[in-house]
mmCIF file of C-alpha atoms in Angstrom:
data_model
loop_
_atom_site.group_PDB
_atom_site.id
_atom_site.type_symbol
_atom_site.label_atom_id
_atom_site.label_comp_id
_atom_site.label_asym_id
_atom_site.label_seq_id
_atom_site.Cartn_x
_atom_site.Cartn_y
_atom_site.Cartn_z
ATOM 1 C CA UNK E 19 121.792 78.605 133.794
ATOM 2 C CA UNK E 20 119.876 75.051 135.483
ATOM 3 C CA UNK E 21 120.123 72.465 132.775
ATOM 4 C CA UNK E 22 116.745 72.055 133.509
ATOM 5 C CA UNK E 23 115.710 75.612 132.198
ATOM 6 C CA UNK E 24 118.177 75.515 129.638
ATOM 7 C CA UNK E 25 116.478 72.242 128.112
ATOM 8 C CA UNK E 26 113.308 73.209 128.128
ATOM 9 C CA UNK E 27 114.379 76.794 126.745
ATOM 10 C CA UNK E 28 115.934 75.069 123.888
ATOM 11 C CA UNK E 29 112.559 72.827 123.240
ATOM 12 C CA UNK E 30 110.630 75.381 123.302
ATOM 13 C CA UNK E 31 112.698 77.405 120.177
ATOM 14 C CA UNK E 32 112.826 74.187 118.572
ATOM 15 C CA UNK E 33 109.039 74.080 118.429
ATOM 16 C CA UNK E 34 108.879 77.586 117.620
ATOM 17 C CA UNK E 35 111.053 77.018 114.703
ATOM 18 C CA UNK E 36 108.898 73.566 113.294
ATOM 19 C CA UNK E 37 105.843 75.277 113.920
ATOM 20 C CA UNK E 38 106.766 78.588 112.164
ATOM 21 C CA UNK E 39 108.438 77.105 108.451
ATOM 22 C CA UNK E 40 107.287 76.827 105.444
ATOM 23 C CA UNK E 41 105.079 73.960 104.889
ATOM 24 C CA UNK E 42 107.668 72.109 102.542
ATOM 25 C CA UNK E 43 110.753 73.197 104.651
ATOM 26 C CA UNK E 44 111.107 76.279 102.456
ATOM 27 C CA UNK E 45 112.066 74.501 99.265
ATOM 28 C CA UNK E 46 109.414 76.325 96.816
ATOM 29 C CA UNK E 47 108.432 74.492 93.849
ATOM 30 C CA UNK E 48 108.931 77.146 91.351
ATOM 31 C CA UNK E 49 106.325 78.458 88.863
ATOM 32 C CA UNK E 50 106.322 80.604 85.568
ATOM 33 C CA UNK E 51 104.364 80.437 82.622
ATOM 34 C CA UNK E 52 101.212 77.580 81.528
ATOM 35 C CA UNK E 53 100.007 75.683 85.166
ATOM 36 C CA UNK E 54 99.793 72.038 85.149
ATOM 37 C CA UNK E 55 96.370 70.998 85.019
ATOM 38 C CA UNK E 56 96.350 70.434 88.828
ATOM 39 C CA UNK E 57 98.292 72.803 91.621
ATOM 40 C CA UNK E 58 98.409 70.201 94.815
ATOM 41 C CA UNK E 59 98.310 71.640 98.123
ATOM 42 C CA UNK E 60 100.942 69.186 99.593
ATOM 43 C CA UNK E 61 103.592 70.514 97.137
ATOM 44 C CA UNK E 62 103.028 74.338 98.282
ATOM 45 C CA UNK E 63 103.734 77.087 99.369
ATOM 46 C CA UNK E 64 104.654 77.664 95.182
ATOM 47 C CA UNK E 65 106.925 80.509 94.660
ATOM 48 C CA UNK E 66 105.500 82.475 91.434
ATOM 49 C CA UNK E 67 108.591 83.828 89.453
ATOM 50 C CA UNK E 68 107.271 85.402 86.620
ATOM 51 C CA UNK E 69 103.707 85.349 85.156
ATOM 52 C CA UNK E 70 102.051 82.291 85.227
ATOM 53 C CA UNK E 71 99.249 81.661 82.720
ATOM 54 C CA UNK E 72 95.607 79.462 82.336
ATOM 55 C CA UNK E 73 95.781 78.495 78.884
ATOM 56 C CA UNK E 74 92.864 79.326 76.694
ATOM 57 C CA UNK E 75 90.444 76.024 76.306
ATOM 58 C CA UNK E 76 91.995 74.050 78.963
ATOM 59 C CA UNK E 77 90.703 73.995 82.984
ATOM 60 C CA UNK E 78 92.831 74.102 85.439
ATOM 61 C CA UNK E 79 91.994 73.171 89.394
ATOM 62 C CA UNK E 80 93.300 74.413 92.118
ATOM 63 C CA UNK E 81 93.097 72.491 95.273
ATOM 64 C CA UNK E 82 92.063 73.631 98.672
ATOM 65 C CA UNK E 83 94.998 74.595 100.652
ATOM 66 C CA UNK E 84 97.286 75.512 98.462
ATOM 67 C CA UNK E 85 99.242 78.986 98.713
ATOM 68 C CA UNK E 86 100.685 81.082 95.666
ATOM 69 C CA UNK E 87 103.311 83.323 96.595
ATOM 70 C CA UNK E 88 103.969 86.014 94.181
ATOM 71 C CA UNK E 89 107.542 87.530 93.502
ATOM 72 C CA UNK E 90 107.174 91.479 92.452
ATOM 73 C CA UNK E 91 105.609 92.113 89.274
ATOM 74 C CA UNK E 92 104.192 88.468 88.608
ATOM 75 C CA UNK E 93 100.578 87.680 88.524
ATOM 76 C CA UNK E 94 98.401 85.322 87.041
ATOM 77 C CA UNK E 95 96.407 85.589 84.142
ATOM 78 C CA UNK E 96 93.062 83.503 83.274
ATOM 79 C CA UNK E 97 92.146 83.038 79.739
ATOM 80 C CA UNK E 98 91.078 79.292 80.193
ATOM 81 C CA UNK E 99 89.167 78.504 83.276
ATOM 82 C CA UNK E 100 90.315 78.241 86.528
ATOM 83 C CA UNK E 101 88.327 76.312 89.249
ATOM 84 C CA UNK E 102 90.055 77.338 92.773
ATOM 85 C CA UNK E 103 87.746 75.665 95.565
ATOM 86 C CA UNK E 104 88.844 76.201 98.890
ATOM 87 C CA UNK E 105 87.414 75.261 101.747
ATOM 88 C CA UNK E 106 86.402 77.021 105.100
ATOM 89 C CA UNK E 107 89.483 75.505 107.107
ATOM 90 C CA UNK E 108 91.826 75.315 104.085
ATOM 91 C CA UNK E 109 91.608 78.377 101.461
ATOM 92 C CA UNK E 110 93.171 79.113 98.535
ATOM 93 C CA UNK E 111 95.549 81.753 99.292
ATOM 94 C CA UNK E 112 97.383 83.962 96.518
ATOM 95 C CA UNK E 113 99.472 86.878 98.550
ATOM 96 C CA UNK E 114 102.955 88.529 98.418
ATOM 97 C CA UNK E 115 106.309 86.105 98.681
ATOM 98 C CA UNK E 116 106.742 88.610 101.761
ATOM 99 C CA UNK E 117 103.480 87.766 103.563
ATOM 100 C CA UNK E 118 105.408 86.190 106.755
ATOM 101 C CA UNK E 119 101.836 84.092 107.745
ATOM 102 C CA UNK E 120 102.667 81.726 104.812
ATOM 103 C CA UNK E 121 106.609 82.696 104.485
ATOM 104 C CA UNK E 122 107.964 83.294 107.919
ATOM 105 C CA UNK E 123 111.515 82.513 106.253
ATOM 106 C CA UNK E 124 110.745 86.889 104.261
ATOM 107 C CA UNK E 125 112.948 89.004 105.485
ATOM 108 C CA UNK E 126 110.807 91.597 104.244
ATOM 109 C CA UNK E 127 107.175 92.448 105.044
ATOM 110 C CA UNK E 128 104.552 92.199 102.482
ATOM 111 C CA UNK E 129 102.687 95.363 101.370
ATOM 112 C CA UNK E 130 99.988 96.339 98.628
ATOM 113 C CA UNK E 131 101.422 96.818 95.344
ATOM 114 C CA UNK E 132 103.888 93.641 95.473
ATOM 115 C CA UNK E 133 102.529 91.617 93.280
ATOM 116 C CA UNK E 134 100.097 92.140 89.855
ATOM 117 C CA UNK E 135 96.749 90.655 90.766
ATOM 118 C CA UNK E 136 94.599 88.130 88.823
ATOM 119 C CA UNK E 137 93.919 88.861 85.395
ATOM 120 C CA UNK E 138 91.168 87.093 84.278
ATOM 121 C CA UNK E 139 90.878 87.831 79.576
ATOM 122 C CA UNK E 140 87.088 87.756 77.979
ATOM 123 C CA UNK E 141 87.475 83.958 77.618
ATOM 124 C CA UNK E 142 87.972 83.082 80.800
ATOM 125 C CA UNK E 143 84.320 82.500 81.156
ATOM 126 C CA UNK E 144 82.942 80.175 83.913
ATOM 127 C CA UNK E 145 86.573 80.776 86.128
ATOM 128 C CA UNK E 146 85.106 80.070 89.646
ATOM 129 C CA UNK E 147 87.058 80.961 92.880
ATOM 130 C CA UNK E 148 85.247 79.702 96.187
ATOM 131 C CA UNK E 149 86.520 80.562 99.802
ATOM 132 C CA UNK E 150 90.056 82.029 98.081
ATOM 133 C CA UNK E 151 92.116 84.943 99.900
ATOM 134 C CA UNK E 152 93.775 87.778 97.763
ATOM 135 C CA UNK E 153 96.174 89.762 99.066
ATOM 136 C CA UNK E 154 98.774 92.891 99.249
ATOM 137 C CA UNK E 155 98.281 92.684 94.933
ATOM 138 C CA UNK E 156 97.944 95.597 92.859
ATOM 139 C CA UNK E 157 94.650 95.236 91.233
ATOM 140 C CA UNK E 158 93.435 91.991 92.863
ATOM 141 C CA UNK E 159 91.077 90.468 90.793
ATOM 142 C CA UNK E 160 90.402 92.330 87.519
ATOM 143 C CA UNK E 161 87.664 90.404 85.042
ATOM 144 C CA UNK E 162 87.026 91.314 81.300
ATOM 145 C CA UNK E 163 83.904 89.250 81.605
ATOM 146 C CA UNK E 164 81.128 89.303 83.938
ATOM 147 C CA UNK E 165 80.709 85.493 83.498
ATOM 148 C CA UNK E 166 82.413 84.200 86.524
ATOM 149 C CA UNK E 167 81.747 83.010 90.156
ATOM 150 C CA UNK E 168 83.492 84.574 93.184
ATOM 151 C CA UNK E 169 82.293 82.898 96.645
ATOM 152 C CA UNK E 170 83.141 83.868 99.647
ATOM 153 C CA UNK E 171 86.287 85.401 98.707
ATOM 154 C CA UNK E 172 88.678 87.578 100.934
ATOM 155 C CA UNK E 173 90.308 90.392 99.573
ATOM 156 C CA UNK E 174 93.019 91.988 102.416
ATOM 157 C CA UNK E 175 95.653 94.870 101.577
ATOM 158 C CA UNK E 176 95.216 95.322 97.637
ATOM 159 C CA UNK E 177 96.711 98.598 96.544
ATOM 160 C CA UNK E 178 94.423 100.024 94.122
ATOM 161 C CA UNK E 179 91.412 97.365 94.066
ATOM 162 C CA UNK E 180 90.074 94.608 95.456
ATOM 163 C CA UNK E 181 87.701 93.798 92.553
ATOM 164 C CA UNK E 182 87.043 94.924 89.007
ATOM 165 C CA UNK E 183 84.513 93.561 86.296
ATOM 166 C CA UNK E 184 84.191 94.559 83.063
ATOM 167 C CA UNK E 185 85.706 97.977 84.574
ATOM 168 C CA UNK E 186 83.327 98.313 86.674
ATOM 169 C CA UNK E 187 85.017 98.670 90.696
ATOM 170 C CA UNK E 188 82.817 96.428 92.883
ATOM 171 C CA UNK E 189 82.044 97.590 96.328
ATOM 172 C CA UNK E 190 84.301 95.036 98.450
ATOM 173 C CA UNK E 191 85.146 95.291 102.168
ATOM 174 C CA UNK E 192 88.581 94.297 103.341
ATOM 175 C CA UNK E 193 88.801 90.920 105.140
ATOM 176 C CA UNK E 194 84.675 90.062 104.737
ATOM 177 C CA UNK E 195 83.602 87.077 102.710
ATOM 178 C CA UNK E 196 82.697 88.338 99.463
ATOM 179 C CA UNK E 197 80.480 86.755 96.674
ATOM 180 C CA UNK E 198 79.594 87.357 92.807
ATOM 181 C CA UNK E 199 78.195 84.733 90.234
ATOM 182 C CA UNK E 200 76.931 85.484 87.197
ATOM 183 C CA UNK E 201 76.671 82.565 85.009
ATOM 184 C CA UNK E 202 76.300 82.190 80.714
ATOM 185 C CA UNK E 203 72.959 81.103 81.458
ATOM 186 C CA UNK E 204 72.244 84.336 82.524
ATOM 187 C CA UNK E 205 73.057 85.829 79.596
ATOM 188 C CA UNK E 206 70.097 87.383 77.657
#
């Protein structure tokens, strides 16, 4: 082979290879149980190992840009609030440790049913998730109260819902920016 094409075959895997990690080299920073009051987006991709947990009466923000991935059987439950605002260029993005897009290092590829879903308890009133992406969960977002705010959220790949409140199924399409707010002041 010309040294020439050899080079500039060997640049171009090298790009491929920077371009295509994990944003902190593939290093997670581990998570399981109560969230620090702040998840950063320059410390992700986090790597959810077991349940991780708002804690009732405290808030808890999540920036925009930061990605959650969830080992099998984890999810995160909500019974504090939780503000999540993502952005149009830099969502909030809670998907399978398999989903390649955000883990090309998987060996495996993601599917619905590999992770839990959100789980947002009665007293996680006023939770508010703008421009976040859930994906290849079980349940995706279920809500035991009515009293949150959902805007423009994408739900892709969730095995047996997208979006549940107060039991009641709501009517989501896959991959479309979806909204719902329903604030305490509009309780009667």
């Amino acid at each position: 082979m010309k040294p020439v094409l050899r080079t500039t075959i060997l640049l171009f895997i090298s790009v491929l290879l920077l371009v295509n990690r994990p944003v902190n080299g593939g290093d997670f920073v581990e998570l399981a149980g109560d969230l620090p009051r702040v998840l950063s987006a320059d410390k992700s991709p986090y790597l959810v190992v077991a349940d991780i947990f708002v804690p009732a009466g405290k808030v808890i923000r999540i920036e925009a840009g930061t990605v959650l991935l969830f080992k099998n059987f984890t999810g995160i439950h909500i019974r504090g609030i939780l503000n999540a605002q993502g952005s149009n260029l830099r969502p909030i993005i809670f998907t399978s440790e398999n989903d390649r897009t955000y883990n090309p290092l998987s060996k495996l590829n993601p599917t619905p049913y590999d992770w839990n879903g959100a789980y947002i308890h009665k007293d996680g009133i006023g939770t508010d998730l703008e421009r976040v992406k859930v994906m290849y969960s079980v349940k995706g977002i279920v809500s035991e109260t009515k009293f949150i705010r959902i805007s423009e959220g994408i739900f892709f790949e969730n095995g047996r819902s997208n979006l549940t409140i107060e039991g009641e199924e709501k009517e989501v399409v896959p991959e479309k920016p979806f909204s719902y707010n329903l604030s305490v002041k509009d309780a009667t």
